[in-house]
Amino acid sequence: MLFAAFFMVSCKELAKKASKSTDPIEMIETLSNDVSSDGDEWSKEDWDDAADELENALGNLPNPMTSDEQTIVGSAVSRIKVYAERHRRKASGILEAIERFQPAEAEAAPEPAADKQTAQVAQPAPAQPAVTQTAPPPATTTVAPPVAGLLPAHVIREGGYTNVRQGPGTNYAIVTKVKDGSPIYYTNYNANWKNVYNTAGQFLGYMHSSKVIPDGAATAPAATSRRAAVATGTIYDWLAQRYVTDADIRNCSSAQLRILRNAIYARHYRRFKDAGLRQHFNTFQWYDGYRDEIPASELNKYEKYNIQFIQRYE
């Protein structure tokens, strides 16, 4: 059937790993993305292969690395470690490789001082950023930002985690997530995106402006004010372009039908309460769930019809 074949192709595309690069930094980034998308399904053999690949890449990193390279590698390794901790029994090799990497991380050379007079005050290269959340500052933190030019703020309080991306757009990979309500610092990148930093002044990545609330500002407007209306270029675009037929979904399981129906909402960036749906759609780089509800007025005639049609089969 048309949809059955399409759905299977889509699944294969999701499972297919990116082509391997010979650049160690790119290898680590690719492995980080593979772990975050597929790691929960890996066998011990898969984790062992990943450990060998990671150790090889870590052993071939440039020495010294630039501050940007340290940030990229540190963020990717930290994300790999988060997933490896979930599967400690299968992923012990990964954790051991990361543990051996830590001393070398500390030995990374600082940026050279401009001259002898400024050498004593030159700031060392920043440590790697935290992956899961920004820790609140201690009670003794001063008002001045850790780095000149940074502006104090906090992440919008929505009861979860907010994505930090590798670039200014939802098509860029998620490099970390920050707990909602956490204090952060930022600088403006453009009208829609901010450069965000943790409370130590270390660069994390890019966060949408609607999620960054400057200190002293009123509560941010509802997330529906965000300009990104709908994701395009996805494997689910056809659901908004034609009516679903019996032939499309006749051989689909109930679970597949549920994903298909909710994909219509996912393209409009709905934030799902169901953990299974969140886990599925978080594997796509285009998905950035930030909206609690999708008004029917935003759905076109195909989407409205297809939601009801698929639901009858469920």
mmCIF file of C-alpha atoms in Angstrom:
data_model
loop_
_atom_site.group_PDB
_atom_site.id
_atom_site.type_symbol
_atom_site.label_atom_id
_atom_site.label_comp_id
_atom_site.label_asym_id
_atom_site.label_seq_id
_atom_site.Cartn_x
_atom_site.Cartn_y
_atom_site.Cartn_z
ATOM 1 C CA MET A 1 0.000 0.000 0.000
ATOM 2 C CA LEU A 2 1.123 3.566 -0.703
ATOM 3 C CA PHE A 3 1.268 4.739 2.894
ATOM 4 C CA ALA A 4 2.579 1.443 4.268
ATOM 5 C CA ALA A 5 5.508 1.594 1.862
ATOM 6 C CA PHE A 6 6.027 5.282 2.617
ATOM 7 C CA PHE A 7 5.893 4.697 6.363
ATOM 8 C CA MET A 8 8.441 1.886 6.202
ATOM 9 C CA VAL A 9 10.803 4.022 4.114
ATOM 10 C CA SER A 10 10.462 6.784 6.663
ATOM 11 C CA CYS A 11 11.338 4.423 9.491
ATOM 12 C CA LYS A 12 14.422 3.269 7.619
ATOM 13 C CA GLU A 13 15.475 6.859 7.095
ATOM 14 C CA LEU A 14 15.168 7.473 10.837
ATOM 15 C CA ALA A 15 17.257 4.427 11.696
ATOM 16 C CA LYS A 16 19.988 5.076 9.126
ATOM 17 C CA LYS A 17 23.123 6.578 10.653
ATOM 18 C CA ALA A 18 24.895 9.506 9.081
ATOM 19 C CA SER A 19 27.908 8.741 6.895
ATOM 20 C CA LYS A 20 31.081 8.599 8.892
ATOM 21 C CA SER A 21 33.507 11.504 8.757
ATOM 22 C CA THR A 22 37.239 11.315 9.266
ATOM 23 C CA ASP A 23 37.213 14.558 11.253
ATOM 24 C CA PRO A 24 37.197 13.575 14.963
ATOM 25 C CA ILE A 25 35.011 16.511 16.007
ATOM 26 C CA GLU A 26 32.426 15.699 13.343
ATOM 27 C CA MET A 27 32.595 12.022 14.347
ATOM 28 C CA ILE A 28 31.794 12.930 17.960
ATOM 29 C CA GLU A 29 28.923 15.201 16.900
ATOM 30 C CA THR A 30 27.474 12.485 14.644
ATOM 31 C CA LEU A 31 27.782 9.873 17.388
ATOM 32 C CA SER A 32 26.040 12.250 19.813
ATOM 33 C CA ASN A 33 23.112 12.605 17.417
ATOM 34 C CA ASP A 34 22.992 8.828 16.846
ATOM 35 C CA VAL A 35 22.944 8.120 20.587
ATOM 36 C CA SER A 36 20.188 10.646 21.282
ATOM 37 C CA SER A 37 17.976 9.321 18.475
ATOM 38 C CA ASP A 38 18.643 5.558 18.606
ATOM 39 C CA GLY A 39 20.573 4.823 21.815
ATOM 40 C CA ASP A 40 17.544 3.668 23.807
ATOM 41 C CA GLU A 41 17.146 0.796 21.314
ATOM 42 C CA TRP A 42 20.823 -0.221 21.080
ATOM 43 C CA SER A 43 22.169 -3.603 22.133
ATOM 44 C CA LYS A 44 25.376 -4.005 24.141
ATOM 45 C CA GLU A 45 27.217 -4.718 20.890
ATOM 46 C CA ASP A 46 25.987 -1.398 19.458
ATOM 47 C CA TRP A 47 27.195 0.436 22.574
ATOM 48 C CA ASP A 48 30.577 -1.322 22.409
ATOM 49 C CA ASP A 49 30.985 -0.264 18.770
ATOM 50 C CA ALA A 50 30.093 3.287 19.750
ATOM 51 C CA ALA A 51 32.658 3.182 22.568
ATOM 52 C CA ASP A 52 35.397 2.167 20.126
ATOM 53 C CA GLU A 53 34.374 4.944 17.744
ATOM 54 C CA LEU A 54 34.275 7.535 20.533
ATOM 55 C CA GLU A 55 37.652 6.530 21.953
ATOM 56 C CA ASN A 56 39.198 6.704 18.497
ATOM 57 C CA ALA A 57 37.744 10.172 17.884
ATOM 58 C CA LEU A 58 38.777 11.483 21.308
ATOM 59 C CA GLY A 59 42.305 10.205 20.757
ATOM 60 C CA ASN A 60 42.604 12.138 17.501
ATOM 61 C CA LEU A 61 41.295 15.516 18.626
ATOM 62 C CA PRO A 62 43.474 18.532 17.739
ATOM 63 C CA ASN A 63 45.741 19.656 20.563
ATOM 64 C CA PRO A 64 45.204 22.324 21.625
ATOM 65 C CA MET A 65 41.574 22.894 20.633
ATOM 66 C CA THR A 66 40.036 26.323 20.141
ATOM 67 C CA SER A 67 37.356 27.513 22.564
ATOM 68 C CA ASP A 68 34.642 26.796 19.964
ATOM 69 C CA GLU A 69 35.959 23.274 19.406
ATOM 70 C CA GLN A 70 36.075 22.654 23.162
ATOM 71 C CA THR A 71 32.446 23.779 23.473
ATOM 72 C CA ILE A 72 31.270 21.565 20.584
ATOM 73 C CA VAL A 73 33.146 18.493 21.836
ATOM 74 C CA GLY A 74 32.210 19.062 25.473
ATOM 75 C CA SER A 75 28.517 19.451 24.685
ATOM 76 C CA ALA A 76 28.461 16.356 22.455
ATOM 77 C CA VAL A 77 30.370 14.191 24.955
ATOM 78 C CA SER A 78 28.111 15.364 27.793
ATOM 79 C CA ARG A 79 25.018 14.437 25.792
ATOM 80 C CA ILE A 80 26.455 10.993 25.008
ATOM 81 C CA LYS A 81 27.162 10.517 28.718
ATOM 82 C CA VAL A 82 23.550 11.357 29.667
ATOM 83 C CA TYR A 83 22.220 8.554 27.440
ATOM 84 C CA ALA A 84 24.988 6.153 28.448
ATOM 85 C CA GLU A 85 24.084 6.658 32.126
ATOM 86 C CA ARG A 86 20.567 5.432 31.327
ATOM 87 C CA HIS A 87 22.004 2.178 29.998
ATOM 88 C CA ARG A 88 25.011 1.832 32.287
ATOM 89 C CA ARG A 89 25.135 -1.968 32.074
ATOM 90 C CA LYS A 90 25.272 -1.974 28.282
ATOM 91 C CA ALA A 91 27.184 1.281 27.875
ATOM 92 C CA SER A 92 30.024 0.792 30.375
ATOM 93 C CA GLY A 93 32.572 1.073 27.558
ATOM 94 C CA ILE A 94 31.290 4.514 26.587
ATOM 95 C CA LEU A 95 31.414 5.719 30.195
ATOM 96 C CA GLU A 96 34.974 4.422 30.609
ATOM 97 C CA ALA A 97 36.060 6.192 27.406
ATOM 98 C CA ILE A 98 34.529 9.447 28.635
ATOM 99 C CA GLU A 99 36.158 9.023 32.055
ATOM 100 C CA ARG A 100 39.568 8.601 30.425
ATOM 101 C CA PHE A 101 38.903 11.695 28.323
ATOM 102 C CA GLN A 102 38.285 13.997 31.306
ATOM 103 C CA PRO A 103 41.953 14.513 32.312
ATOM 104 C CA ALA A 104 42.874 15.441 28.728
ATOM 105 C CA GLU A 105 39.983 17.859 28.723
ATOM 106 C CA ALA A 106 41.473 19.723 31.660
ATOM 107 C CA GLU A 107 44.821 20.009 29.914
ATOM 108 C CA ALA A 108 43.452 21.911 26.905
ATOM 109 C CA ALA A 109 45.631 24.923 26.261
ATOM 110 C CA PRO A 110 44.187 28.362 27.086
ATOM 111 C CA GLU A 111 44.018 31.059 24.446
ATOM 112 C CA PRO A 112 47.456 32.781 24.166
ATOM 113 C CA ALA A 113 47.808 36.135 25.895
ATOM 114 C CA ALA A 114 48.235 39.219 23.701
ATOM 115 C CA ASP A 115 51.478 40.261 25.415
ATOM 116 C CA LYS A 116 53.383 39.889 28.673
ATOM 117 C CA GLN A 117 51.510 42.736 30.374
ATOM 118 C CA THR A 118 48.091 41.164 29.721
ATOM 119 C CA ALA A 119 49.142 37.523 30.205
ATOM 120 C CA GLN A 120 48.329 37.528 33.917
ATOM 121 C CA VAL A 121 44.754 38.732 33.422
ATOM 122 C CA ALA A 122 43.860 36.681 30.341
ATOM 123 C CA GLN A 123 40.819 34.490 30.980
ATOM 124 C CA PRO A 124 41.316 30.717 30.643
ATOM 125 C CA ALA A 125 39.301 28.748 28.128
ATOM 126 C CA PRO A 126 35.773 28.024 29.493
ATOM 127 C CA ALA A 127 34.878 24.642 30.961
ATOM 128 C CA GLN A 128 32.361 22.468 29.124
ATOM 129 C CA PRO A 129 28.687 23.498 29.514
ATOM 130 C CA ALA A 130 26.207 21.411 31.499
ATOM 131 C CA VAL A 131 23.848 19.415 29.345
ATOM 132 C CA THR A 132 20.615 18.891 31.213
ATOM 133 C CA GLN A 133 20.080 22.169 33.054
ATOM 134 C CA THR A 134 21.688 25.366 34.256
ATOM 135 C CA ALA A 135 22.312 25.290 37.995
ATOM 136 C CA PRO A 136 20.918 28.261 39.982
ATOM 137 C CA PRO A 137 23.569 30.721 41.163
ATOM 138 C CA PRO A 138 24.757 30.547 44.791
ATOM 139 C CA ALA A 139 23.446 33.110 47.262
ATOM 140 C CA THR A 140 26.750 34.997 47.123
ATOM 141 C CA THR A 141 26.582 35.614 43.335
ATOM 142 C CA THR A 142 27.173 39.261 42.515
ATOM 143 C CA VAL A 143 24.940 41.362 40.274
ATOM 144 C CA ALA A 144 27.644 41.801 37.637
ATOM 145 C CA PRO A 145 27.505 39.214 34.816
ATOM 146 C CA PRO A 146 30.339 36.643 34.660
ATOM 147 C CA VAL A 147 31.394 38.011 31.250
ATOM 148 C CA ALA A 148 31.069 41.643 30.186
ATOM 149 C CA GLY A 149 28.177 42.278 27.810
ATOM 150 C CA LEU A 150 25.948 39.378 28.906
ATOM 151 C CA LEU A 151 22.389 40.187 29.974
ATOM 152 C CA PRO A 152 20.669 38.361 32.883
ATOM 153 C CA ALA A 153 17.470 36.436 32.203
ATOM 154 C CA HIS A 154 15.672 33.191 32.981
ATOM 155 C CA VAL A 155 14.060 30.504 30.847
ATOM 156 C CA ILE A 156 10.293 30.733 30.503
ATOM 157 C CA ARG A 157 8.510 28.751 33.239
ATOM 158 C CA GLU A 158 6.506 26.049 31.476
ATOM 159 C CA GLY A 159 7.199 23.033 33.665
ATOM 160 C CA GLY A 160 9.706 21.155 31.529
ATOM 161 C CA TYR A 161 12.918 21.703 29.575
ATOM 162 C CA THR A 162 13.661 24.126 26.741
ATOM 163 C CA ASN A 163 15.816 23.224 23.746
ATOM 164 C CA VAL A 164 19.145 24.884 23.018
ATOM 165 C CA ARG A 165 20.148 24.414 19.390
ATOM 166 C CA GLN A 166 23.397 24.394 17.458
ATOM 167 C CA GLY A 167 22.221 27.257 15.241
ATOM 168 C CA PRO A 168 19.453 29.877 14.966
ATOM 169 C CA GLY A 169 16.636 27.683 13.658
ATOM 170 C CA THR A 170 14.606 24.558 14.400
ATOM 171 C CA ASN A 171 16.415 22.774 11.564
ATOM 172 C CA TYR A 172 19.598 22.783 13.692
ATOM 173 C CA ALA A 173 20.366 19.910 16.084
ATOM 174 C CA ILE A 174 19.463 20.153 19.775
ATOM 175 C CA VAL A 175 22.753 20.372 21.704
ATOM 176 C CA THR A 176 21.319 20.629 25.219
ATOM 177 C CA LYS A 177 18.142 21.292 27.187
ATOM 178 C CA VAL A 178 17.791 23.811 30.027
ATOM 179 C CA LYS A 179 15.283 23.347 32.834
ATOM 180 C CA ASP A 180 12.446 25.848 32.580
ATOM 181 C CA GLY A 181 12.768 28.706 35.071
ATOM 182 C CA SER A 182 16.578 28.393 35.279
ATOM 183 C CA PRO A 183 18.692 31.573 35.362
ATOM 184 C CA ILE A 184 20.756 32.181 32.232
ATOM 185 C CA TYR A 185 22.563 34.987 30.430
ATOM 186 C CA TYR A 186 22.022 36.007 26.829
ATOM 187 C CA THR A 187 22.963 38.299 23.953
ATOM 188 C CA ASN A 188 20.716 39.096 21.001
ATOM 189 C CA TYR A 189 21.405 37.205 17.780
ATOM 190 C CA ASN A 190 18.385 38.466 15.828
ATOM 191 C CA ALA A 191 14.694 39.187 16.437
ATOM 192 C CA ASN A 192 13.847 35.495 16.845
ATOM 193 C CA TRP A 193 16.923 33.922 18.444
ATOM 194 C CA LYS A 194 19.282 34.576 21.363
ATOM 195 C CA ASN A 195 22.782 33.393 22.123
ATOM 196 C CA VAL A 196 22.454 31.859 25.600
ATOM 197 C CA TYR A 197 25.055 31.226 28.311
ATOM 198 C CA ASN A 198 24.993 29.429 31.649
ATOM 199 C CA THR A 199 25.557 31.239 34.946
ATOM 200 C CA ALA A 200 29.329 30.761 34.606
ATOM 201 C CA GLY A 201 29.275 32.676 31.316
ATOM 202 C CA GLN A 202 29.885 29.596 29.152
ATOM 203 C CA PHE A 203 28.208 29.619 25.725
ATOM 204 C CA LEU A 204 25.506 26.958 25.342
ATOM 205 C CA GLY A 205 23.942 27.659 21.937
ATOM 206 C CA TYR A 206 20.841 29.290 20.465
ATOM 207 C CA MET A 207 17.425 29.580 22.130
ATOM 208 C CA HIS A 208 14.249 31.037 20.659
ATOM 209 C CA SER A 209 13.573 34.575 21.901
ATOM 210 C CA SER A 210 10.089 33.614 23.162
ATOM 211 C CA LYS A 211 11.748 31.343 25.737
ATOM 212 C CA VAL A 212 14.190 33.928 27.138
ATOM 213 C CA ILE A 213 12.676 36.261 29.749
ATOM 214 C CA PRO A 214 14.974 39.190 30.676
ATOM 215 C CA ASP A 215 15.247 39.721 34.423
ATOM 216 C CA GLY A 216 12.709 42.277 35.582
ATOM 217 C CA ALA A 217 10.499 41.731 32.520
ATOM 218 C CA ALA A 218 6.856 40.761 32.738
ATOM 219 C CA THR A 219 5.792 37.224 32.002
ATOM 220 C CA ALA A 220 6.343 36.375 28.363
ATOM 221 C CA PRO A 221 3.344 36.202 26.002
ATOM 222 C CA ALA A 222 1.890 32.817 25.207
ATOM 223 C CA ALA A 223 4.042 30.586 23.050
ATOM 224 C CA THR A 224 1.481 30.892 20.231
ATOM 225 C CA SER A 225 3.003 34.325 19.487
ATOM 226 C CA ARG A 226 6.057 32.559 18.093
ATOM 227 C CA ARG A 227 6.413 33.196 14.349
ATOM 228 C CA ALA A 228 7.231 29.656 13.211
ATOM 229 C CA ALA A 229 3.795 28.498 12.030
ATOM 230 C CA VAL A 230 4.397 24.983 10.741
ATOM 231 C CA ALA A 231 7.315 22.678 9.973
ATOM 232 C CA THR A 232 7.928 21.968 6.296
ATOM 233 C CA GLY A 233 10.109 19.503 4.437
ATOM 234 C CA THR A 234 9.085 16.638 6.756
ATOM 235 C CA ILE A 235 8.053 13.076 5.925
ATOM 236 C CA TYR A 236 4.552 14.009 7.125
ATOM 237 C CA ASP A 237 3.930 16.996 4.821
ATOM 238 C CA TRP A 238 1.587 14.923 2.636
ATOM 239 C CA LEU A 239 -0.960 14.837 5.466
ATOM 240 C CA ALA A 240 -1.556 18.551 4.840
ATOM 241 C CA GLN A 241 -1.589 18.220 1.049
ATOM 242 C CA ARG A 242 -4.224 15.550 0.270
ATOM 243 C CA TYR A 243 -6.925 13.421 1.839
ATOM 244 C CA VAL A 244 -5.922 10.110 3.431
ATOM 245 C CA THR A 245 -7.589 7.075 1.848
ATOM 246 C CA ASP A 246 -8.436 3.588 3.056
ATOM 247 C CA ALA A 247 -5.583 2.209 0.984
ATOM 248 C CA ASP A 248 -3.077 4.459 2.774
ATOM 249 C CA ILE A 249 -3.723 3.135 6.251
ATOM 250 C CA ARG A 250 -5.510 -0.208 5.890
ATOM 251 C CA ASN A 251 -2.453 -2.210 7.014
ATOM 252 C CA CYS A 252 -1.235 0.169 9.718
ATOM 253 C CA SER A 253 -1.189 -0.854 13.367
ATOM 254 C CA SER A 254 -3.032 1.152 15.996
ATOM 255 C CA ALA A 255 0.292 2.580 17.228
ATOM 256 C CA GLN A 256 1.262 3.666 13.702
ATOM 257 C CA LEU A 257 -2.112 5.311 13.196
ATOM 258 C CA ARG A 258 -1.751 7.207 16.462
ATOM 259 C CA ILE A 259 1.662 8.538 15.407
ATOM 260 C CA LEU A 260 0.307 9.462 11.971
ATOM 261 C CA ARG A 261 -2.640 11.393 13.418
ATOM 262 C CA ASN A 262 -0.466 13.231 15.922
ATOM 263 C CA ALA A 263 2.121 14.037 13.255
ATOM 264 C CA ILE A 264 -0.368 16.615 11.963
ATOM 265 C CA TYR A 265 -0.145 18.383 15.330
ATOM 266 C CA ALA A 266 3.615 17.828 15.589
ATOM 267 C CA ARG A 267 4.175 19.814 12.384
ATOM 268 C CA HIS A 268 2.468 22.699 14.194
ATOM 269 C CA TYR A 269 4.898 22.203 17.130
ATOM 270 C CA ARG A 270 2.456 20.799 19.655
ATOM 271 C CA ARG A 271 4.029 19.822 22.991
ATOM 272 C CA PHE A 272 2.819 16.301 23.770
ATOM 273 C CA LYS A 273 2.069 15.169 27.315
ATOM 274 C CA ASP A 274 2.457 11.526 26.297
ATOM 275 C CA ALA A 275 6.090 10.406 26.770
ATOM 276 C CA GLY A 276 5.949 7.962 23.842
ATOM 277 C CA LEU A 277 4.846 10.650 21.397
ATOM 278 C CA ARG A 278 7.470 13.082 22.715
ATOM 279 C CA GLN A 279 10.194 10.470 22.350
ATOM 280 C CA HIS A 280 9.141 9.656 18.772
ATOM 281 C CA PHE A 281 8.913 13.216 17.468
ATOM 282 C CA ASN A 282 12.027 14.392 19.339
ATOM 283 C CA THR A 283 14.033 12.178 16.977
ATOM 284 C CA PHE A 284 13.272 14.648 14.180
ATOM 285 C CA GLN A 285 15.393 17.795 13.996
ATOM 286 C CA TRP A 286 12.453 19.840 12.685
ATOM 287 C CA TYR A 287 10.325 19.145 15.764
ATOM 288 C CA ASP A 288 10.388 21.657 18.605
ATOM 289 C CA GLY A 289 7.288 21.180 20.744
ATOM 290 C CA TYR A 290 6.458 24.445 22.466
ATOM 291 C CA ARG A 291 2.681 24.849 22.011
ATOM 292 C CA ASP A 292 0.109 23.380 24.399
ATOM 293 C CA GLU A 293 -2.797 23.581 21.953
ATOM 294 C CA ILE A 294 -3.204 23.934 18.182
ATOM 295 C CA PRO A 295 -6.352 25.931 17.290
ATOM 296 C CA ALA A 296 -8.540 24.292 14.642
ATOM 297 C CA SER A 297 -8.399 27.563 12.711
ATOM 298 C CA GLU A 298 -4.701 26.881 11.980
ATOM 299 C CA LEU A 299 -5.394 23.507 10.355
ATOM 300 C CA ASN A 300 -6.238 23.327 6.670
ATOM 301 C CA LYS A 301 -9.093 21.275 5.209
ATOM 302 C CA TYR A 302 -6.877 18.218 4.595
ATOM 303 C CA GLU A 303 -5.501 18.191 8.134
ATOM 304 C CA LYS A 304 -8.954 18.507 9.721
ATOM 305 C CA TYR A 305 -10.375 15.709 7.567
ATOM 306 C CA ASN A 306 -7.370 13.416 8.037
ATOM 307 C CA ILE A 307 -7.413 13.712 11.832
ATOM 308 C CA GLN A 308 -11.021 12.480 11.957
ATOM 309 C CA PHE A 309 -10.517 9.874 9.238
ATOM 310 C CA ILE A 310 -7.468 8.282 10.903
ATOM 311 C CA GLN A 311 -9.119 8.376 14.317
ATOM 312 C CA ARG A 312 -11.973 6.197 13.017
ATOM 313 C CA TYR A 313 -9.448 3.476 12.182
ATOM 314 C CA GLU A 314 -7.747 3.699 15.592
#
